[in-house]
Short mmCIF file of C-alpha atoms and ligand atoms in Angstrom, two decimals:
data_model
loop_
_atom_site.label_atom_id
_atom_site.label_comp_id
_atom_site.label_asym_id
_atom_site.label_seq_id
_atom_site.Cartn_x
_atom_site.Cartn_y
_atom_site.Cartn_z
CA UNK A 1 80.25 130.08 136.64
CA UNK A 2 77.39 130.36 138.96
CA UNK A 3 75.56 126.96 139.60
CA UNK A 4 72.22 128.48 138.93
CA UNK A 5 73.11 128.94 135.33
CA UNK A 6 73.38 124.92 134.85
CA UNK A 7 70.55 122.18 134.59
CA UNK A 8 70.86 118.33 134.04
CA UNK A 9 68.26 118.18 131.84
CA UNK A 10 68.17 114.38 131.70
CA UNK A 11 69.82 111.33 133.82
CA UNK A 12 71.98 109.79 131.11
CA UNK A 13 75.58 108.74 132.15
CA UNK A 14 78.85 110.42 130.50
CA UNK A 15 79.26 108.34 127.19
CA UNK A 16 83.23 107.49 125.61
CA UNK A 17 82.14 108.97 122.48
CA UNK A 18 84.42 110.93 120.64
CA UNK A 19 83.20 114.55 121.07
CA UNK A 20 81.83 117.18 123.37
CA UNK A 21 79.06 119.33 121.13
CA UNK A 22 77.79 122.72 122.18
CA UNK A 23 74.46 122.58 120.67
CA UNK A 24 74.15 126.74 119.75
CA UNK A 25 70.37 128.04 119.63
CA UNK A 26 69.21 130.91 121.37
CA UNK A 27 72.77 132.58 122.33
CA UNK A 28 74.57 132.79 119.02
CA UNK A 29 77.97 134.04 119.80
CA UNK A 30 81.26 133.50 120.94
CA UNK A 31 81.77 136.41 123.04
CA UNK A 32 80.88 135.93 126.73
CA UNK A 33 78.25 132.88 126.42
CA UNK A 34 78.62 130.67 129.33
CA UNK A 35 76.80 128.08 127.54
CA UNK A 36 79.74 127.63 125.20
CA UNK A 37 82.68 128.31 128.38
CA UNK A 38 81.00 125.01 130.17
CA UNK A 39 81.16 123.27 126.67
CA UNK A 40 84.95 124.21 126.51
CA UNK A 41 85.56 123.42 130.31
CA UNK A 42 83.91 119.86 129.97
CA UNK A 43 85.94 118.89 126.79
CA UNK A 44 89.00 120.55 128.77
CA UNK A 45 88.15 117.60 131.79
CA UNK A 46 87.35 115.03 129.58
CA UNK A 47 90.61 115.42 127.16
CA UNK A 48 88.01 115.63 124.01
CA UNK A 49 87.41 117.73 121.00
CA UNK A 50 84.49 120.28 120.93
CA UNK A 51 82.39 120.63 118.64
CA UNK A 52 79.77 123.56 117.73
CA UNK A 53 76.29 122.64 116.44
CA UNK A 54 73.52 124.74 114.94
CA UNK A 55 70.83 123.35 113.38
CA UNK A 56 69.02 125.88 110.78
CA UNK A 57 65.10 125.01 110.23
CA UNK A 58 63.38 126.86 107.33
CA UNK A 59 60.50 126.32 109.22
CA UNK A 60 61.05 128.82 112.56
CA UNK A 61 56.88 129.98 113.14
CA UNK A 62 56.60 133.71 111.34
CA UNK A 63 60.29 134.00 110.54
CA UNK A 64 61.05 134.94 107.00
CA UNK A 65 63.76 136.20 105.17
CA UNK A 66 64.55 139.21 106.80
CA UNK A 67 65.59 137.60 109.85
CA UNK A 68 66.98 134.54 108.42
CA UNK A 69 69.77 137.50 106.40
CA UNK A 70 70.38 138.67 110.19
CA UNK A 71 70.72 135.41 111.90
CA UNK A 72 73.06 133.84 108.92
CA UNK A 73 75.31 136.95 108.98
CA UNK A 74 75.85 136.38 112.37
CA UNK A 75 76.51 132.88 112.39
CA UNK A 76 78.97 133.34 109.35
CA UNK A 77 81.10 135.82 112.21
CA UNK A 78 80.43 133.10 114.41
CA UNK A 79 82.22 130.53 112.86
CA UNK A 80 85.34 132.29 112.17
CA UNK A 81 85.61 133.12 115.36
CA UNK A 82 85.41 129.66 116.70
CA UNK A 83 87.90 128.96 113.71
CA UNK A 84 90.35 131.21 115.55
CA UNK A 85 89.82 129.71 119.10
CA UNK A 86 90.72 125.67 117.02
CA UNK A 87 86.42 124.67 117.60
CA UNK A 88 84.75 123.36 114.61
CA UNK A 89 81.10 124.66 113.80
CA UNK A 90 79.16 122.37 111.89
CA UNK A 91 76.06 124.28 110.27
CA UNK A 92 73.12 121.93 108.75
CA UNK A 93 69.91 122.69 107.65
CA UNK A 94 67.52 120.25 110.04
CA UNK A 95 64.98 120.73 112.19
CA UNK A 96 67.53 121.94 115.21
CA UNK A 97 66.52 119.27 117.59
CA UNK A 98 66.57 116.56 115.45
CA UNK A 99 70.17 117.51 114.25
CA UNK A 100 71.36 117.34 117.86
CA UNK A 101 69.71 113.99 118.10
CA UNK A 102 72.04 112.99 115.45
CA UNK A 103 74.58 114.36 116.98
CA UNK A 104 73.83 112.93 120.27
CA UNK A 105 75.67 109.48 118.53
CA UNK A 106 79.12 111.17 118.55
CA UNK A 107 78.54 113.09 121.82
CA UNK A 108 79.85 112.19 125.33
CA UNK A 109 77.89 114.99 126.67
CA UNK A 110 75.37 117.66 124.87
CA UNK A 111 75.63 121.50 126.03
CA UNK A 112 72.80 123.93 125.30
CA UNK A 113 71.70 127.17 125.74
CA UNK A 114 68.24 128.42 127.20
CA UNK A 115 65.55 129.69 125.34
CA UNK A 116 62.29 130.93 126.93
CA UNK A 117 59.81 130.61 124.07
CA UNK A 118 57.52 127.60 123.33
CA UNK A 119 59.15 125.87 120.71
CA UNK A 120 62.72 126.61 122.23
CA UNK A 121 61.19 124.44 125.35
CA UNK A 122 59.69 121.40 123.00
CA UNK A 123 63.38 121.00 121.41
CA UNK A 124 65.06 120.99 124.37
CA UNK A 125 62.83 118.55 125.99
CA UNK A 126 62.80 116.43 122.84
CA UNK A 127 66.48 115.94 122.97
CA UNK A 128 66.92 115.26 126.92
CA UNK A 129 64.60 112.51 126.20
CA UNK A 130 66.07 110.91 122.99
CA UNK A 131 69.69 111.77 123.23
CA UNK A 132 71.84 108.86 124.36
CA UNK A 133 74.08 110.83 126.54
CA UNK A 134 73.76 113.87 129.29
CA UNK A 135 72.09 117.16 127.91
CA UNK A 136 72.90 119.79 130.16
CA UNK A 137 71.31 123.84 129.45
CA UNK A 138 73.57 126.41 130.56
CA UNK A 139 71.42 129.80 131.34
CA UNK A 140 73.52 133.12 129.35
CA UNK A 141 70.91 135.26 127.66
CA UNK A 142 69.72 137.04 130.67
CA UNK A 143 71.95 138.76 134.03
CA UNK A 144 69.88 136.81 136.67
CA UNK A 145 68.12 133.08 135.81
CA UNK A 146 64.87 133.04 135.71
CA UNK A 147 63.79 130.79 138.22
CA UNK A 148 66.67 132.16 140.72
CA UNK A 149 65.04 135.32 140.64
CA UNK A 150 61.41 134.33 140.77
CA UNK A 151 59.38 131.19 141.30
CA UNK A 152 56.18 132.74 139.94
CA UNK A 153 54.96 135.08 136.85
CA UNK A 154 55.61 138.46 138.22
CA UNK A 155 53.02 141.09 138.88
CA UNK A 156 54.83 144.19 137.30
CA UNK A 157 58.07 145.68 136.73
CA UNK A 158 58.33 146.96 140.73
CA UNK A 159 58.03 143.40 142.28
CA UNK A 160 60.57 141.89 139.69
CA UNK A 161 63.19 145.05 140.48
CA UNK A 162 63.14 144.38 144.05
CA UNK A 163 64.04 140.59 143.48
CA UNK A 164 66.51 141.57 140.52
CA UNK A 165 68.48 143.95 142.91
CA UNK A 166 69.50 141.70 145.14
CA UNK A 167 70.63 139.31 142.77
CA UNK A 168 72.63 141.58 140.44
CA UNK A 169 75.78 141.51 141.79
CA UNK A 170 77.05 137.99 142.21
CA UNK A 171 75.37 137.68 138.35
CA UNK A 172 77.00 140.37 137.26
CA UNK A 173 80.41 138.63 137.52
CA UNK A 174 82.62 138.75 134.29
CA UNK A 175 82.84 135.19 132.88
CA UNK A 176 86.15 133.79 133.07
CA UNK A 177 86.66 132.38 129.51
CA UNK A 178 89.24 129.41 128.50
CA UNK A 179 90.82 128.18 125.44
CA UNK A 180 89.99 124.66 124.09
CA UNK A 181 93.08 121.92 124.43
CA UNK A 182 91.88 120.01 121.67
CA UNK A 183 91.61 121.60 118.27
CA UNK A 184 88.90 119.94 116.06
CA UNK A 185 89.11 121.78 112.80
CA UNK A 186 90.31 119.17 110.98
CA UNK A 187 87.51 116.50 112.19
CA UNK A 188 85.42 115.10 109.60
CA UNK A 189 81.90 114.13 111.06
CA UNK A 190 80.79 113.37 107.73
CA UNK A 191 77.36 115.11 108.13
CA UNK A 192 76.20 117.50 105.23
CA UNK A 193 76.84 121.39 106.14
CA UNK A 194 74.94 124.61 104.87
CA UNK A 195 77.77 126.54 103.88
CA UNK A 196 77.35 130.27 105.07
CA UNK A 197 79.63 131.31 103.49
CA UNK A 198 78.12 132.56 100.30
CA UNK A 199 74.31 133.62 101.63
CA UNK A 200 72.89 133.70 98.69
CA UNK A 201 73.78 129.90 97.61
CA UNK A 202 72.99 129.18 101.46
CA UNK A 203 69.86 131.10 100.94
CA UNK A 204 68.65 128.80 97.90
CA UNK A 205 68.46 125.50 99.86
CA UNK A 206 66.04 127.06 102.41
CA UNK A 207 62.72 127.24 101.52
CA UNK A 208 61.99 130.73 103.12
CA UNK A 209 58.82 133.20 103.06
CA UNK A 210 60.62 135.49 100.62
CA UNK A 211 57.86 138.59 100.51
CA UNK A 212 59.29 139.93 103.78
CA UNK A 213 63.02 141.37 102.23
CA UNK A 214 66.32 141.57 104.44
CA UNK A 215 67.11 145.45 105.34
CA UNK A 216 70.24 147.22 104.96
CA UNK A 217 69.97 149.26 108.16
CA UNK A 218 71.29 146.21 110.48
CA UNK A 219 73.84 144.07 109.41
CA UNK A 220 74.00 140.60 111.67
CA UNK A 221 76.69 139.89 113.87
CA UNK A 222 78.35 140.67 117.09
CA UNK A 223 80.70 143.17 115.57
CA UNK A 224 78.03 144.97 113.98
CA UNK A 225 76.03 144.58 117.45
CA UNK A 226 79.56 146.08 119.09
CA UNK A 227 79.37 149.07 116.83
CA UNK A 228 76.14 150.13 117.49
CA UNK A 229 76.78 149.83 121.66
CA UNK A 230 80.14 151.63 121.22
CA UNK A 231 78.19 154.76 119.16
CA UNK A 232 75.14 154.70 121.98
CA UNK A 233 77.46 155.34 124.76
CA UNK A 234 79.75 157.57 122.78
CA UNK A 235 77.36 159.58 121.04
CA UNK A 236 73.63 159.19 122.31
CA UNK A 237 73.62 157.53 126.09
CA UNK A 238 73.87 161.12 127.75
CA UNK A 239 70.62 162.24 126.22
CA UNK A 240 68.78 158.97 126.61
CA UNK A 241 66.69 159.99 129.46
CA UNK A 242 65.60 163.00 127.82
CA UNK A 243 65.08 162.08 123.99
CA UNK A 244 64.69 158.25 123.56
CA UNK A 245 60.55 158.66 123.29
CA UNK A 246 60.96 161.14 121.09
CA UNK A 247 60.59 158.93 117.53
CA UNK A 248 61.36 161.71 115.10
CA UNK A 249 64.75 160.81 116.47
CA UNK A 250 66.84 158.13 117.05
CA UNK A 251 68.12 157.89 121.05
CA UNK A 252 68.15 154.36 121.79
CA UNK A 253 70.58 151.70 121.06
CA UNK A 254 69.07 149.76 118.60
CA UNK A 255 70.69 146.66 120.26
CA UNK A 256 67.57 144.67 120.49
CA UNK A 257 67.98 142.36 117.13
CA UNK A 258 71.29 141.84 118.27
CA UNK A 259 70.01 140.41 122.13
CA UNK A 260 67.21 138.95 120.58
CA UNK A 261 69.79 136.48 118.43
CA UNK A 262 71.86 136.00 120.95
CA UNK A 263 74.79 138.20 119.11
CA UNK A 264 75.33 140.27 122.14
CA UNK A 265 75.11 139.29 125.44
CA UNK A 266 73.10 141.41 128.19
CA UNK A 267 75.83 140.62 130.56
CA UNK A 268 78.37 142.03 128.42
CA UNK A 269 76.51 145.44 127.10
CA UNK A 270 75.67 145.71 131.59
CA UNK A 271 79.74 145.22 132.31
CA UNK A 272 80.56 147.60 129.69
CA UNK A 273 78.05 149.82 131.63
CA UNK A 274 79.61 149.38 134.58
CA UNK A 275 82.77 151.36 133.20
CA UNK A 276 80.71 154.63 132.73
CA UNK A 277 80.05 157.49 134.43
CA UNK A 278 76.60 158.76 132.79
CA UNK A 279 73.64 159.98 135.02
CA UNK A 280 71.28 158.37 132.21
CA UNK A 281 72.85 154.80 132.44
CA UNK A 282 70.24 153.54 135.57
CA UNK A 283 67.25 154.34 132.83
CA UNK A 284 68.84 152.56 130.18
CA UNK A 285 69.83 149.25 132.66
CA UNK A 286 66.41 149.36 133.53
CA UNK A 287 65.34 148.63 130.01
CA UNK A 288 68.05 146.13 129.50
CA UNK A 289 67.80 144.57 132.73
CA UNK A 290 64.26 145.22 134.50
CA UNK A 291 62.09 145.10 131.38
CA UNK A 292 63.56 142.53 129.65
CA UNK A 293 64.36 139.76 132.12
CA UNK A 294 60.69 140.67 133.34
CA UNK A 295 59.30 139.70 129.44
CA UNK A 296 61.51 136.11 130.02
CA UNK A 297 59.82 136.17 133.33
CA UNK A 298 56.44 136.48 131.63
CA UNK A 299 57.16 134.06 128.95
CA UNK A 300 58.40 131.50 131.31
CA UNK A 301 55.72 131.52 133.48
CA UNK A 302 52.64 131.94 130.95
CA UNK A 303 52.02 129.14 129.02
CA UNK A 304 49.46 131.24 127.12
CA UNK A 305 52.01 133.95 126.58
CA UNK A 306 51.18 134.56 123.08
CA UNK A 307 47.39 135.03 123.81
CA UNK A 308 45.00 137.20 125.30
CA UNK A 309 44.29 134.71 128.13
CA UNK A 310 47.92 135.53 129.70
CA UNK A 311 46.44 139.12 130.94
CA UNK A 312 45.86 139.94 134.61
CA UNK A 313 42.21 138.76 135.07
CA UNK A 314 41.13 142.57 135.98
CA UNK A 315 42.39 143.28 132.18
CA UNK A 316 40.35 140.33 130.69
CA UNK A 317 37.65 141.35 132.65
CA UNK A 318 37.58 144.93 131.41
CA UNK A 319 37.60 143.96 128.19
CA UNK A 320 35.04 141.38 127.80
CA UNK A 321 32.95 144.58 129.77
CA UNK A 322 34.00 147.05 126.73
CA UNK A 323 33.85 144.23 123.89
CA UNK A 324 30.07 145.71 122.48
CA UNK A 325 31.30 148.90 122.60
CA UNK A 326 30.68 150.96 119.03
CA UNK A 327 34.30 151.64 117.29
CA UNK A 328 34.48 154.58 115.18
CA UNK A 329 36.71 152.41 112.97
CA UNK A 330 37.44 148.84 112.31
CA UNK A 331 40.20 147.63 110.02
CA UNK A 332 40.61 144.00 109.13
CA UNK A 333 44.39 142.86 109.58
CA UNK A 334 44.80 143.66 105.26
CA UNK A 335 43.95 147.10 105.97
CA UNK A 336 46.66 147.21 109.00
CA UNK A 337 49.58 145.36 107.42
CA UNK A 338 49.12 147.67 104.65
CA UNK A 339 49.45 151.04 106.76
CA UNK A 340 46.07 151.54 104.90
CA UNK A 341 44.00 153.51 108.19
CA UNK A 342 42.94 157.14 108.89
CA UNK A 343 45.91 157.86 111.10
CA UNK A 344 48.88 159.31 109.35
CA UNK A 345 51.28 158.30 112.43
CA UNK A 346 50.04 155.21 112.68
CA UNK A 347 50.26 154.46 109.39
CA UNK A 348 53.90 155.94 109.81
CA UNK A 349 54.84 153.53 112.07
CA UNK A 350 53.78 150.64 110.54
CA UNK A 351 55.90 151.56 107.21
CA UNK A 352 58.72 152.84 109.61
CA UNK A 353 57.94 148.64 110.80
CA UNK A 354 57.85 147.25 107.06
CA UNK A 355 60.82 148.94 105.79
CA UNK A 356 63.49 149.30 108.73
CA UNK A 357 62.83 145.82 110.64
CA UNK A 358 62.45 147.98 113.68
CA UNK A 359 59.29 150.51 114.85
CA UNK A 360 60.20 153.39 117.25
CA UNK A 361 59.97 152.28 120.73
CA UNK A 362 57.47 154.78 121.91
CA UNK A 363 55.48 154.39 118.87
CA UNK A 364 55.16 150.45 119.39
CA UNK A 365 53.20 151.42 122.65
CA UNK A 366 50.87 153.84 120.41
CA UNK A 367 50.79 150.69 117.56
CA UNK A 368 49.46 148.57 119.86
CA UNK A 369 46.98 150.65 121.30
CA UNK A 370 45.14 151.59 118.49
CA UNK A 371 45.19 148.01 116.76
CA UNK A 372 42.64 147.37 120.25
CA UNK A 373 41.00 150.69 119.65
CA UNK A 374 40.37 149.83 116.01
CA UNK A 375 39.58 145.96 116.05
CA UNK A 376 36.46 144.17 115.83
CA UNK A 377 37.62 142.33 119.13
CA UNK A 378 40.25 142.46 121.67
CA UNK A 379 41.21 138.82 120.49
CA UNK A 380 41.44 139.97 116.93
CA UNK A 381 43.52 143.20 117.83
CA UNK A 382 46.07 141.11 120.29
CA UNK A 383 46.45 138.14 117.52
CA UNK A 384 47.14 140.98 114.83
CA UNK A 385 49.72 142.70 116.90
CA UNK A 386 51.31 139.16 117.56
CA UNK A 387 51.50 138.65 114.23
CA UNK A 388 52.68 142.06 112.45
CA UNK A 389 55.03 142.38 115.11
CA UNK A 390 56.83 139.03 114.64
CA UNK A 391 56.60 139.21 110.88
CA UNK A 392 58.18 142.74 110.26
CA UNK A 393 60.33 143.21 113.23
CA UNK A 394 63.61 141.89 113.09
CA UNK A 395 63.71 141.81 116.62
CA UNK A 396 60.09 140.08 116.39
CA UNK A 397 59.18 136.73 118.14
CA UNK A 398 60.78 137.83 121.05
CA UNK A 399 59.96 137.23 125.05
CA UNK A 400 59.84 141.28 124.85
CA UNK A 401 57.43 141.36 121.91
CA UNK A 402 55.38 138.75 123.43
CA UNK A 403 55.42 140.87 126.73
CA UNK A 404 55.25 144.43 124.62
CA UNK A 405 51.97 143.45 123.41
CA UNK A 406 50.65 142.01 126.72
CA UNK A 407 51.28 145.26 127.96
CA UNK A 408 49.03 147.92 125.19
CA UNK A 409 46.48 145.32 126.98
CA UNK A 410 47.41 145.95 130.47
CA UNK A 411 49.86 143.50 131.49
CA UNK A 412 52.53 144.52 133.86
CA UNK A 413 50.25 147.87 134.16
CA UNK A 414 47.42 149.25 136.54
CA UNK A 415 44.22 150.15 135.96
CA UNK A 416 43.18 154.01 134.78
CA UNK A 417 40.16 156.03 134.48
CA UNK A 418 37.36 153.69 132.64
CA UNK A 419 36.58 154.69 129.22
CA UNK A 420 35.16 153.40 125.88
CA UNK A 421 36.42 150.10 124.44
CA UNK A 422 39.44 150.04 126.49
CA UNK A 423 37.67 149.68 130.16
CA UNK A 424 40.23 150.18 132.45
CA UNK A 425 43.57 149.73 130.26
CA UNK A 426 45.47 152.59 129.96
CA UNK A 427 44.66 154.76 127.02
CA UNK A 428 47.03 156.74 124.10
CA UNK A 429 45.78 159.25 121.45
CA UNK A 430 47.04 161.13 118.68
CA UNK A 431 46.57 164.48 120.37
CA UNK A 432 49.60 163.06 123.34
CA UNK A 433 52.01 162.58 120.51
CA UNK A 434 51.47 165.82 118.92
CA UNK A 435 51.78 167.78 122.35
CA UNK A 436 54.97 165.73 123.80
CA UNK A 437 56.91 165.57 120.05
CA UNK A 438 57.15 167.18 116.85
CA UNK A 439 55.52 164.44 114.82
CA UNK A 440 55.48 166.38 111.36
CA UNK A 441 59.31 165.88 111.68
CA UNK A 442 58.72 161.63 112.49
CA UNK A 443 56.59 161.55 109.23
CA UNK A 444 59.19 163.07 107.11
CA UNK A 445 61.08 160.56 108.22
CA UNK A 446 59.78 157.82 107.55
CA UNK A 447 58.24 159.37 103.94
CA UNK A 448 61.94 159.36 103.18
CA UNK A 449 62.20 155.81 104.00
CA UNK A 450 59.92 155.13 101.47
CA UNK A 451 61.70 156.81 98.79
P1 FAD B 501 66.97 150.58 124.10
O1 FAD B 501 66.27 151.34 124.75
O2 FAD B 501 68.33 151.03 123.40
O3 FAD B 501 66.99 149.56 125.14
C1 FAD B 501 68.21 148.75 125.54
C2 FAD B 501 67.43 147.40 125.64
O4 FAD B 501 66.22 146.81 126.49
C3 FAD B 501 66.76 146.77 124.27
O5 FAD B 501 67.30 146.53 122.94
C4 FAD B 501 65.72 145.75 124.72
O6 FAD B 501 66.32 143.99 124.94
C5 FAD B 501 65.55 146.18 126.36
N1 FAD B 501 64.28 146.55 126.12
C6 FAD B 501 63.92 148.49 126.23
N2 FAD B 501 62.51 148.51 125.98
C7 FAD B 501 62.26 147.44 126.80
C8 FAD B 501 60.99 147.19 127.28
N3 FAD B 501 59.89 148.22 127.15
N4 FAD B 501 60.85 145.91 127.17
C9 FAD B 501 61.54 145.29 127.22
N5 FAD B 501 62.57 145.29 127.20
C10 FAD B 501 63.14 146.69 126.83
N6 FAD B 501 61.34 144.50 122.05
C11 FAD B 501 62.11 143.28 121.16
O7 FAD B 501 63.12 143.60 121.86
N7 FAD B 501 61.14 142.53 120.43
C12 FAD B 501 60.28 142.72 120.58
O8 FAD B 501 59.46 142.07 119.53
C13 FAD B 501 59.24 143.79 120.75
N8 FAD B 501 58.12 144.01 120.47
C14 FAD B 501 57.43 144.94 120.99
C15 FAD B 501 55.72 145.44 121.15
C16 FAD B 501 55.53 146.31 121.44
C17 FAD B 501 53.83 146.47 120.95
C18 FAD B 501 55.46 147.42 122.77
C19 FAD B 501 54.98 148.21 123.18
C20 FAD B 501 57.02 146.69 122.75
C21 FAD B 501 57.99 145.83 122.49
N9 FAD B 501 59.15 145.88 122.62
C22 FAD B 501 60.13 144.68 121.80
C23 FAD B 501 60.09 146.54 123.70
C24 FAD B 501 60.82 147.47 122.89
O9 FAD B 501 59.69 148.51 122.77
C25 FAD B 501 62.10 147.55 122.56
O10 FAD B 501 62.83 146.46 122.91
C26 FAD B 501 62.78 148.46 122.31
O11 FAD B 501 61.94 149.77 121.63
C27 FAD B 501 64.43 148.23 121.37
O12 FAD B 501 64.80 149.25 120.68
P2 FAD B 501 66.17 149.86 121.33
O13 FAD B 501 66.66 148.56 121.61
O14 FAD B 501 66.64 150.89 120.87
O15 FAD B 501 65.99 149.61 123.16
#
């Protein structure tokens, strides 16, 4: 494993406690998980059993029933897979960092995967200060570790691409996996566990926002992620470059919810593509590696990644210059959320997200641009886009979501011809959609969802 993936988060001495613990948080999978693998190796070196812990908080900002069902479906599978590998998994209903702190009383060492969002970083900081044992973070949700590829927020995909390309071969080495020597299956640690065997019973114990219902289109878990991946390779990849932007069709991989919850590893996907000969694969890998890792770079180096202040100076200035421009339409958050605008394409995109948990990638750009055009101020627009995307998208609350919204407001882009409201921010309109795609067919597709 590349040493750059591994970071000690505190300076505590290894203790004699009985277990090595892997606190699983952002990498909810068994396959191709460097943090799990590191914990297995440490447990074997120390002749101790390995426990895997996951803390379910019902308080994750903007998460609701839809997200929790997807996540718990995935965790149920993880628990079963770990059992096959003689590793016990404890899932508790508790704030994740507090649960990890309680377990640290039994841990010789705690290993944790890496998350880039503010709350995920705060949780790790809390544990590294409060645990009485070493806490080691292992980065496994990216191909190249964020600080290795760059020590600053990158200006654009082009600047990151150059740096990533030099490192890809070394970091794309497949992960060698080892089994535990000592089973932990019969250990009783005496904590109340959240039983995820029966999800309805588990949900009764969680105080969730139930206004956003689960969706049938996406079932959580690594197995289902691999089904989507193989279906993509077999049936869509050869037309990906040509058709991925067409919202009336479905030519992208739909892997983003699985990547968001760490249910599939980007390295696993990358290595699967190395086995394939197809001219379209470069376009797909550009999205999976360059665009996705640019988002990690963005949130990691931008404390205010969820606010308009994260934009480049030129973008903030041009929006400020045009703040007072007359707006033909102004919609409130309620109008937007209810898909009550004058624009059938925008309404359809919003409904697609509400009903299926995922909006077509091309419509996401149009959707974000129009919120800017139709809100009282750019700040109000920014906040509305983040709120709606996080609430309804299964892949929301992700670095990609924050970077995607920022892109609609000029981030990682260049200036364009100056115009009303947008200033120099790139503009999109409905005529462009109609010129490129069969938009009637997109409207019908979404209409069928609501029947
Ligand atoms: P594919 O085309 O199959 O791509 C494969 C993977 O590459 C994706 O799963 C994703 O991880 C990555 N990827 C693709 N496009 C992008 C991109 N533009 N930027 C970064 N990574 C990309 N993506 C999210 O994962 N979560 C979000 O909440 C999210 N919100 C967005 C909001 C707006 C306003 C915009 C403009 C974009 C947003 N994106 C978001 C980025 C992109 O639209 C989605 O990643 C993509 O549509 C996911 O579908 P897919 O998995 O079928 O993509």
